[in-house]
Structure formats: C-alpha cells, structure tokens
Short mmCIF file of C-alpha atoms and ligand atoms in Angstrom, two decimals:
data_model
loop_
_atom_site.label_atom_id
_atom_site.label_comp_id
_atom_site.label_asym_id
_atom_site.label_seq_id
_atom_site.Cartn_x
_atom_site.Cartn_y
_atom_site.Cartn_z
CA MET A 1 -37.70 -51.44 -100.31
CA ARG A 2 -40.06 -52.10 -97.42
CA VAL A 3 -37.85 -52.98 -94.48
CA ALA A 4 -38.41 -53.58 -90.78
CA VAL A 5 -35.64 -52.85 -88.26
CA ILE A 6 -35.77 -54.67 -84.93
CA GLY A 7 -33.30 -53.71 -82.18
CA LEU A 8 -32.66 -49.97 -81.98
CA GLY A 9 -29.58 -49.86 -79.75
CA THR A 10 -26.21 -48.21 -80.37
CA MET A 11 -25.96 -49.87 -83.79
CA GLY A 12 -29.54 -50.57 -84.89
CA ALA A 13 -30.89 -47.04 -84.42
CA PRO A 14 -28.38 -45.35 -86.76
CA MET A 15 -28.79 -48.21 -89.27
CA ALA A 16 -32.54 -47.49 -89.34
CA GLY A 17 -31.79 -43.78 -89.76
CA HIS A 18 -29.59 -44.48 -92.81
CA LEU A 19 -32.34 -46.65 -94.31
CA LEU A 20 -34.79 -43.74 -93.95
CA ASP A 21 -32.24 -41.34 -95.49
CA ALA A 22 -31.81 -43.74 -98.43
CA GLY A 23 -35.55 -43.58 -99.11
CA HIS A 24 -36.62 -47.02 -97.90
CA GLU A 25 -40.03 -47.55 -96.32
CA VAL A 26 -39.01 -48.35 -92.73
CA THR A 27 -40.96 -49.91 -89.84
CA VAL A 28 -39.20 -50.06 -86.47
CA HIS A 29 -39.69 -52.15 -83.35
CA ASN A 30 -37.70 -52.18 -80.14
CA ARG A 31 -38.33 -54.13 -76.92
CA THR A 32 -38.08 -50.84 -75.01
CA ARG A 33 -40.64 -49.05 -77.15
CA GLU A 34 -39.55 -45.45 -76.37
CA ARG A 35 -36.45 -46.04 -78.47
CA GLU A 36 -38.70 -46.10 -81.54
CA LEU A 37 -39.78 -42.47 -81.05
CA PRO A 38 -36.83 -40.55 -82.60
CA LEU A 39 -37.11 -42.71 -85.73
CA ALA A 40 -40.90 -42.30 -85.86
CA GLU A 41 -40.31 -38.53 -85.84
CA ARG A 42 -38.14 -39.01 -88.93
CA GLY A 43 -40.87 -40.93 -90.76
CA ALA A 44 -40.59 -44.57 -89.65
CA ALA A 45 -43.73 -46.55 -88.85
CA ARG A 46 -43.85 -48.25 -85.43
CA ALA A 47 -44.85 -51.86 -84.78
CA ALA A 48 -45.85 -53.38 -81.43
CA THR A 49 -44.14 -56.76 -82.01
CA PRO A 50 -41.48 -58.29 -84.29
CA ALA A 51 -44.26 -60.23 -86.09
CA GLU A 52 -46.21 -57.03 -86.73
CA ALA A 53 -43.04 -55.28 -87.96
CA ALA A 54 -42.30 -58.17 -90.33
CA ALA A 55 -45.78 -58.33 -91.87
CA GLY A 56 -45.81 -56.99 -95.43
CA VAL A 57 -42.10 -56.08 -95.70
CA ASP A 58 -39.46 -57.40 -98.10
CA ALA A 59 -36.75 -57.73 -95.46
CA VAL A 60 -36.29 -57.59 -91.71
CA LEU A 61 -33.02 -56.26 -90.33
CA VAL A 62 -32.31 -57.47 -86.79
CA CYS A 63 -29.60 -55.98 -84.56
CA VAL A 64 -29.88 -57.39 -81.02
CA SER A 65 -27.34 -58.44 -78.43
CA ASP A 66 -26.71 -62.18 -78.42
CA THR A 67 -27.70 -65.52 -79.95
CA PRO A 68 -30.65 -66.24 -77.58
CA ASP A 69 -31.96 -62.71 -78.25
CA LEU A 70 -31.87 -63.28 -82.00
CA ASP A 71 -33.62 -66.61 -81.53
CA ALA A 72 -36.31 -64.97 -79.38
CA VAL A 73 -36.88 -62.13 -81.85
CA VAL A 74 -37.14 -64.51 -84.82
CA PHE A 75 -38.81 -67.62 -83.39
CA GLY A 76 -40.29 -66.43 -80.06
CA ALA A 77 -43.94 -65.55 -79.45
CA ASP A 78 -44.92 -62.83 -81.94
CA GLY A 79 -41.56 -63.33 -83.60
CA VAL A 80 -40.43 -62.37 -87.09
CA ALA A 81 -41.10 -65.89 -88.41
CA GLN A 82 -44.80 -65.42 -87.64
CA GLY A 83 -45.04 -62.21 -89.66
CA LEU A 84 -42.65 -62.41 -92.60
CA ALA A 85 -44.04 -63.96 -95.80
CA ALA A 86 -42.26 -66.68 -97.78
CA GLY A 87 -39.71 -65.11 -100.12
CA GLY A 88 -38.72 -62.52 -97.50
CA THR A 89 -35.20 -62.07 -96.15
CA VAL A 90 -33.99 -61.75 -92.57
CA ILE A 91 -30.77 -59.75 -92.39
CA ASP A 92 -29.02 -60.27 -89.07
CA CYS A 93 -26.52 -57.55 -88.18
CA SER A 94 -26.08 -58.77 -84.58
CA THR A 95 -22.87 -60.58 -83.69
CA VAL A 96 -23.94 -64.13 -82.79
CA SER A 97 -22.80 -67.74 -83.02
CA PRO A 98 -21.88 -68.93 -86.55
CA SER A 99 -23.12 -72.47 -85.81
CA ALA A 100 -26.44 -71.21 -84.45
CA THR A 101 -26.75 -68.99 -87.54
CA ALA A 102 -26.45 -71.98 -89.86
CA GLU A 103 -29.19 -73.76 -87.86
CA LEU A 104 -31.42 -70.67 -87.88
CA ALA A 105 -31.00 -70.41 -91.64
CA GLU A 106 -32.25 -73.99 -92.05
CA ARG A 107 -35.31 -73.35 -89.87
CA LEU A 108 -36.17 -70.20 -91.82
CA ALA A 109 -35.55 -71.91 -95.16
CA ALA A 110 -38.25 -74.44 -94.20
CA GLN A 111 -40.66 -71.46 -94.30
CA GLY A 112 -39.24 -70.15 -97.58
CA ILE A 113 -37.45 -67.29 -95.79
CA GLY A 114 -33.80 -66.46 -96.45
CA LEU A 115 -31.28 -65.56 -93.76
CA VAL A 116 -28.35 -63.28 -94.50
CA ASP A 117 -25.87 -62.98 -91.65
CA ALA A 118 -24.32 -59.53 -91.88
CA PRO A 119 -22.39 -58.69 -88.71
CA VAL A 120 -20.58 -55.39 -88.80
CA SER A 121 -17.32 -53.81 -87.74
CA GLY A 122 -16.45 -50.12 -87.40
CA GLY A 123 -17.93 -49.26 -84.01
CA SER A 124 -20.64 -46.79 -83.11
CA GLU A 125 -18.87 -44.18 -85.28
CA GLY A 126 -19.12 -46.49 -88.29
CA ALA A 127 -22.85 -46.95 -87.68
CA GLU A 128 -23.43 -43.19 -87.27
CA ASN A 129 -21.40 -42.34 -90.37
CA GLY A 130 -22.72 -45.22 -92.49
CA THR A 131 -19.20 -46.53 -93.09
CA LEU A 132 -19.43 -50.02 -91.57
CA THR A 133 -17.50 -53.03 -92.77
CA ILE A 134 -19.99 -55.87 -93.24
CA PHE A 135 -19.13 -59.59 -93.28
CA VAL A 136 -21.83 -61.44 -95.18
CA GLY A 137 -23.01 -65.06 -95.24
CA GLY A 138 -25.99 -66.52 -97.07
CA SER A 139 -27.28 -67.79 -100.39
CA PRO A 140 -26.32 -65.59 -103.37
CA ASP A 141 -29.94 -64.70 -104.21
CA HIS A 142 -30.81 -63.46 -100.72
CA VAL A 143 -27.44 -61.69 -100.38
CA GLU A 144 -28.23 -59.91 -103.65
CA ARG A 145 -31.65 -58.85 -102.33
CA ALA A 146 -30.03 -57.57 -99.12
CA GLN A 147 -27.54 -55.34 -100.97
CA PRO A 148 -29.63 -52.12 -101.16
CA ILE A 149 -30.17 -52.36 -97.40
CA LEU A 150 -26.56 -53.11 -96.52
CA GLN A 151 -25.32 -50.35 -98.84
CA ALA A 152 -27.30 -47.78 -96.83
CA PHE A 153 -24.85 -48.09 -93.92
CA GLY A 154 -21.95 -50.22 -95.20
CA LYS A 155 -18.80 -49.06 -96.93
CA ARG A 156 -17.17 -52.44 -97.50
CA ILE A 157 -19.53 -55.39 -97.96
CA THR A 158 -17.92 -58.80 -98.45
CA HIS A 159 -19.84 -62.01 -99.16
CA LEU A 160 -17.76 -64.82 -97.67
CA GLY A 161 -19.91 -67.93 -98.22
CA PRO A 162 -23.11 -69.63 -97.00
CA SER A 163 -25.03 -68.85 -93.79
CA GLY A 164 -22.68 -68.57 -90.83
CA CYS A 165 -19.63 -67.44 -92.82
CA GLY A 166 -20.29 -63.77 -92.07
CA GLN A 167 -20.46 -64.56 -88.36
CA MET A 168 -17.30 -66.67 -88.56
CA ALA A 169 -15.48 -63.75 -90.21
CA LYS A 170 -16.73 -61.46 -87.47
CA ALA A 171 -15.36 -63.92 -84.87
CA VAL A 172 -11.96 -63.58 -86.57
CA ASN A 173 -12.34 -59.79 -86.37
CA GLN A 174 -13.15 -59.95 -82.66
CA VAL A 175 -10.15 -62.19 -81.93
CA MET A 176 -7.90 -59.68 -83.67
CA ILE A 177 -9.28 -56.64 -81.87
CA ALA A 178 -9.18 -58.45 -78.50
CA GLY A 179 -5.41 -58.44 -78.58
CA THR A 180 -5.30 -54.90 -79.98
CA TYR A 181 -7.42 -53.38 -77.20
CA ALA A 182 -5.40 -55.21 -74.57
CA THR A 183 -2.00 -54.22 -75.96
CA VAL A 184 -2.90 -50.60 -76.76
CA GLY A 185 -3.95 -50.43 -73.08
CA GLU A 186 -0.62 -51.90 -72.01
CA GLY A 187 1.30 -49.48 -74.22
CA ILE A 188 -0.52 -46.51 -72.74
CA ALA A 189 0.09 -47.79 -69.22
CA LEU A 190 3.79 -48.03 -70.07
CA ALA A 191 3.86 -44.55 -71.64
CA GLN A 192 2.13 -43.00 -68.64
CA ALA A 193 4.46 -44.75 -66.21
CA ALA A 194 7.43 -43.48 -68.22
CA GLY A 195 6.06 -39.93 -68.27
CA LEU A 196 6.14 -39.57 -72.06
CA PRO A 197 4.27 -36.63 -73.68
CA LEU A 198 1.13 -38.54 -74.65
CA GLU A 199 -0.31 -36.27 -77.32
CA GLN A 200 2.92 -36.24 -79.32
CA LEU A 201 3.39 -39.94 -78.72
CA MET A 202 -0.09 -40.76 -80.12
CA GLU A 203 0.63 -38.79 -83.26
CA ALA A 204 3.96 -40.54 -83.71
CA LEU A 205 2.50 -44.00 -83.08
CA SER A 206 -0.36 -43.49 -85.50
CA ALA A 207 2.14 -42.82 -88.30
CA GLY A 208 4.02 -46.07 -87.68
CA ALA A 209 3.46 -49.82 -87.45
CA ALA A 210 1.45 -49.53 -84.19
CA SER A 211 -1.30 -47.68 -86.00
CA SER A 212 -4.76 -49.27 -85.62
CA TRP A 213 -8.46 -48.40 -85.35
CA VAL A 214 -8.23 -48.89 -81.59
CA LEU A 215 -5.25 -46.53 -81.31
CA ALA A 216 -6.94 -43.90 -83.50
CA ASN A 217 -10.38 -44.10 -81.89
CA ARG A 218 -10.03 -45.39 -78.33
CA ALA A 219 -6.54 -44.50 -77.03
CA GLN A 220 -7.85 -41.18 -75.71
CA ASN A 221 -10.33 -43.05 -73.49
CA MET A 222 -7.40 -44.98 -72.09
CA VAL A 223 -5.30 -41.85 -71.56
CA ASP A 224 -8.23 -40.15 -69.79
CA ASP A 225 -9.17 -43.32 -67.88
CA SER A 226 -12.78 -42.71 -68.96
CA TYR A 227 -14.66 -45.28 -71.05
CA PRO A 228 -17.92 -43.99 -72.57
CA LEU A 229 -19.68 -46.16 -75.21
CA GLY A 230 -18.74 -47.29 -77.91
CA PHE A 231 -18.98 -50.97 -77.57
CA LYS A 232 -19.77 -52.63 -74.27
CA VAL A 233 -17.22 -54.86 -72.54
CA SER A 234 -20.04 -57.38 -71.98
CA LEU A 235 -20.76 -57.54 -75.74
CA HIS A 236 -17.10 -58.02 -76.65
CA ARG A 237 -16.81 -60.71 -73.97
CA LYS A 238 -19.76 -62.45 -75.65
CA ASP A 239 -17.95 -62.25 -79.01
CA VAL A 240 -14.67 -63.64 -77.66
CA ALA A 241 -16.60 -66.53 -76.10
CA ILE A 242 -18.22 -67.22 -79.49
CA ALA A 243 -14.80 -67.23 -81.16
CA LEU A 244 -13.31 -69.53 -78.51
CA ASP A 245 -16.25 -71.88 -78.86
CA GLU A 246 -15.83 -72.09 -82.64
CA ALA A 247 -12.04 -72.42 -82.28
CA GLY A 248 -12.57 -75.31 -79.86
CA ARG A 249 -14.74 -77.08 -82.41
CA LEU A 250 -11.89 -76.69 -84.90
CA GLY A 251 -9.30 -77.98 -82.42
CA LEU A 252 -7.64 -74.58 -81.92
CA ASP A 253 -6.52 -72.98 -78.66
CA LEU A 254 -6.48 -69.15 -78.90
CA GLY A 255 -4.24 -68.14 -75.98
CA VAL A 256 -4.44 -64.33 -76.20
CA SER A 257 -8.22 -64.47 -76.57
CA GLN A 258 -8.43 -66.61 -73.40
CA VAL A 259 -6.47 -63.98 -71.48
CA VAL A 260 -8.71 -61.16 -72.74
CA LEU A 261 -11.83 -63.18 -71.90
CA ALA A 262 -10.60 -63.58 -68.31
CA GLU A 263 -9.78 -59.86 -68.07
CA GLU A 264 -13.24 -58.94 -69.37
CA ASP A 265 -14.81 -61.32 -66.83
CA ASP A 266 -12.90 -59.42 -64.12
CA LEU A 267 -14.14 -56.07 -65.47
CA ILE A 268 -17.74 -57.32 -65.61
CA GLY A 269 -17.42 -58.69 -62.04
CA GLU A 270 -16.25 -55.24 -60.93
CA GLY A 271 -19.27 -53.53 -62.51
CA HIS A 272 -17.57 -52.24 -65.70
CA GLY A 273 -19.50 -54.44 -68.16
CA ASP A 274 -21.43 -51.51 -69.64
CA GLU A 275 -18.29 -49.44 -70.28
CA ASP A 276 -16.53 -49.34 -73.64
CA VAL A 277 -14.10 -52.21 -74.36
CA SER A 278 -11.23 -49.74 -74.05
CA ALA A 279 -11.79 -50.25 -70.28
CA LEU A 280 -9.39 -53.19 -70.73
CA ALA A 281 -6.80 -50.47 -70.07
CA ARG A 282 -8.02 -50.41 -66.45
CA ILE A 283 -6.42 -53.81 -65.99
CA ALA A 284 -3.21 -52.91 -67.84
CA LYS A 285 -2.90 -49.74 -65.76
CA ARG A 286 -3.39 -51.32 -62.39
CA ARG A 287 -0.84 -53.98 -63.24
CA SER A 288 1.66 -51.55 -64.75
CA VAL A 289 1.35 -47.93 -63.63
CA ARG A 290 3.27 -46.95 -60.55
CA PRO A 291 1.15 -45.14 -57.89
P1 NAP B 301 -27.12 -52.28 -77.48
O1 NAP B 301 -26.96 -50.81 -77.62
O2 NAP B 301 -27.03 -52.92 -76.14
O3 NAP B 301 -28.55 -52.64 -78.15
C1 NAP B 301 -29.05 -53.96 -78.11
C2 NAP B 301 -30.43 -53.94 -78.73
O4 NAP B 301 -30.94 -55.27 -78.72
C3 NAP B 301 -31.45 -53.09 -77.94
O5 NAP B 301 -32.30 -52.48 -78.88
C4 NAP B 301 -32.17 -54.15 -77.13
O6 NAP B 301 -33.48 -53.76 -76.75
C5 NAP B 301 -32.22 -55.29 -78.11
N1 NAP B 301 -32.39 -56.60 -77.47
C6 NAP B 301 -31.49 -57.27 -76.73
N2 NAP B 301 -32.00 -58.43 -76.30
C7 NAP B 301 -33.25 -58.50 -76.81
C8 NAP B 301 -34.27 -59.48 -76.75
N3 NAP B 301 -34.09 -60.64 -76.06
N4 NAP B 301 -35.43 -59.22 -77.38
C9 NAP B 301 -35.61 -58.07 -78.04
N5 NAP B 301 -34.67 -57.11 -78.16
C10 NAP B 301 -33.51 -57.33 -77.55
O7 NAP B 301 -26.11 -53.09 -78.40
P2 NAP B 301 -25.36 -52.61 -79.73
O8 NAP B 301 -24.07 -51.99 -79.34
O9 NAP B 301 -26.32 -51.88 -80.61
O10 NAP B 301 -25.00 -54.04 -80.34
C11 NAP B 301 -25.96 -54.79 -81.08
C12 NAP B 301 -25.22 -55.94 -81.77
O11 NAP B 301 -24.22 -55.38 -82.65
C13 NAP B 301 -24.48 -56.85 -80.79
O12 NAP B 301 -24.52 -58.18 -81.24
C14 NAP B 301 -23.06 -56.31 -80.83
O13 NAP B 301 -22.12 -57.30 -80.48
C15 NAP B 301 -22.94 -55.88 -82.29
N6 NAP B 301 -21.95 -54.82 -82.56
C16 NAP B 301 -21.85 -53.71 -81.76
C17 NAP B 301 -20.89 -52.73 -82.06
C18 NAP B 301 -20.70 -51.48 -81.22
O14 NAP B 301 -19.69 -50.79 -81.41
N7 NAP B 301 -21.65 -51.14 -80.33
C19 NAP B 301 -20.05 -52.90 -83.16
C20 NAP B 301 -20.20 -54.02 -83.97
C21 NAP B 301 -21.16 -54.97 -83.66
P3 NAP B 301 -33.70 -52.82 -75.45
O15 NAP B 301 -33.54 -51.41 -75.93
O16 NAP B 301 -35.08 -53.11 -75.02
O17 NAP B 301 -32.67 -53.21 -74.43
#
C-alpha cells in the first residue's frame, strides 16, 4: 500500500520502519524535519507538509502527542485533510481524546475520508519489535483497509466498535497502568528500605501474582533511580487526564488515577516530565525510603 507516516517520535519512527520492512511504499513527514532522514536512508520518500505527504496515498498514519496536535496535523494549514483524496483512510496511533476522535471522524467523513483510531500499548520496545497491542475504533470497511498497515507493527489488533472506541479502550489501559507504575514504585521503595536482595526479589515477584509488564520492563529503572525513555511522564499525565475527563462524563470518580495525576503534576513541576513514567518511583521513594 501507499502510506504516509506523520509524527516520527519514539513510536512513529519504528512504525514507519516496520512499514518499509513489510514492503509498503512509505512517505514520511515530521515537524522537526531531520527526524525524517534515517527513514529516507531506508527508502522512504520525504514530504514537506502533512498535505504533501497525504497526496496520492491510500492511508495516512499519524502518531503525534496530544489531541490538539492531531487536530493541527489533520485540519491545520497544509493538513492531511487538504491532501488526502476521498476514499482514503486516516489511521491515528496517537493516544488522544475518545470524544474528540468521534468528532474528527465526522468531519473527515464529510470529505469521504475514513478515520480509524488505533492507539497502541506495549511501550517503545513494542514499537521497535513490532509487537504492539492495538485498540481499534472505526467503521468495519476502513478498519479492514487499515489491517495490512496495523499488522506491520501490531501483534494483537482488536476492533472494539465505532470511532472513539479504540481511544476509550486505551484510556482503560492507561488507568490500569497508572496504578501499576505507582505501586511497583512503592513496592521497590519498601524493598530497598527493608534491605532485601533486589535481583532475587525481582525474579521471585515476576513468577507470582505481582508479575506485570511494568515489573518486567521498568522495575530496574526504579531500582537504579534512573528513568530513561520509554514513555514520557508528561504523555502519561495527558492520558490519565483524558481518562478522568471521560470518566467524569460517565459519572465515575477514579480515585487512584486522581492520585497518580497529582503525582505526575508534581514530577512535571520538578522538571521530570520528559523522564520515563517509571519516575513515579521518585515520589514513592522520597515518601518511603529512610535516608
Ligand atoms: P514523542 O517521541 O514525543 O513524539 C511525538 C511526535 O509528535 C514527534 O514526532 C513530534 O514532532 C510530533 N508532534 C507533536 N506535536 C505536533 C504538532 N502539533 N504538529 C506536528 N507534529 C507534532 O512521543 P511518542 O512517545 O512517540 O508518543 C506519540 C503518541 O503515542 C502519544 O500520543 C503517546 O501518548 C502515544 N504512546 C506512546 C508510547 C511510548 O511508550 N512512548 C506508548 C504508547 C502510546 P517533533 O519531532 O517535531 O517534536
């Protein structure tokens, strides 16, 4: 397929690489244009604007930070909507608002363009290895057309309903991992304070009921008190806010998520917003570990 990829950050760049490996005809565009170069060396065409990238392709994959960024890339000046022909599909792998996604889908549908929301889970490792879990929303015909693209970097792809349902599922995912990051951090703070042998403890924990992706992939950051990316605190904070907003609309009060949101606000205020989310352990440690 002819596919454009817009947003070549931690997640988008390896997604574009997998699309090239799978034999698709790929055009890339990134706001910071230098980020296009490694993909151009691997055979991708470069485009100066989202509209130029979208001209003449079957689908446009977008992976940018937040809802206003998606809106700007699709409907801004020189946006995707000005380049993509009717019948084309926009596949959004960013994590953004489910409600805004449903509205965006309506605006695109007025131009004959389909929107498939396809937020992902599995971290930077999942993007590099092409093993992401993908939560999908959209009309069945456009979801079907998006499959060859999603299969290039997704291991489990689940269609959950119309536009916005993929993003709502991702909000559920982010609520669940919010508590996990926070409590794995607390557990490590407790283990360090108690002087337990951490390497053996991690092996034991991972074989029992405390096992989780966060424990397997991010506990070492917390042990080392070093938080390289991964997934930025600021991006997870954005996701928790999305989930709380949707929960509020549904009359729900998500207490643990509120606590994690406040902790992430503290981290961002202290200058840790660009660290990996495992930096939540900083807060657990300073509350719990004896000097
Ligand atoms: P990232 O490394 O910060 O990359 C963000 C990308 O979006 C960059 O290419 C950036 O361009 C572009 N961008 C942001 N705002 C833009 C705008 N207004 N106009 C044009 N381009 C814009 O972020 P990431 O980690 O790849 O995350 C991307 C999305 O995936 C986010 O929604 C995130 O929540 C989600 N996600 C991330 C992970 C993870 O582990 N990292 C896992 C699952 C889902 P520049 O290069 O010019 O800044």
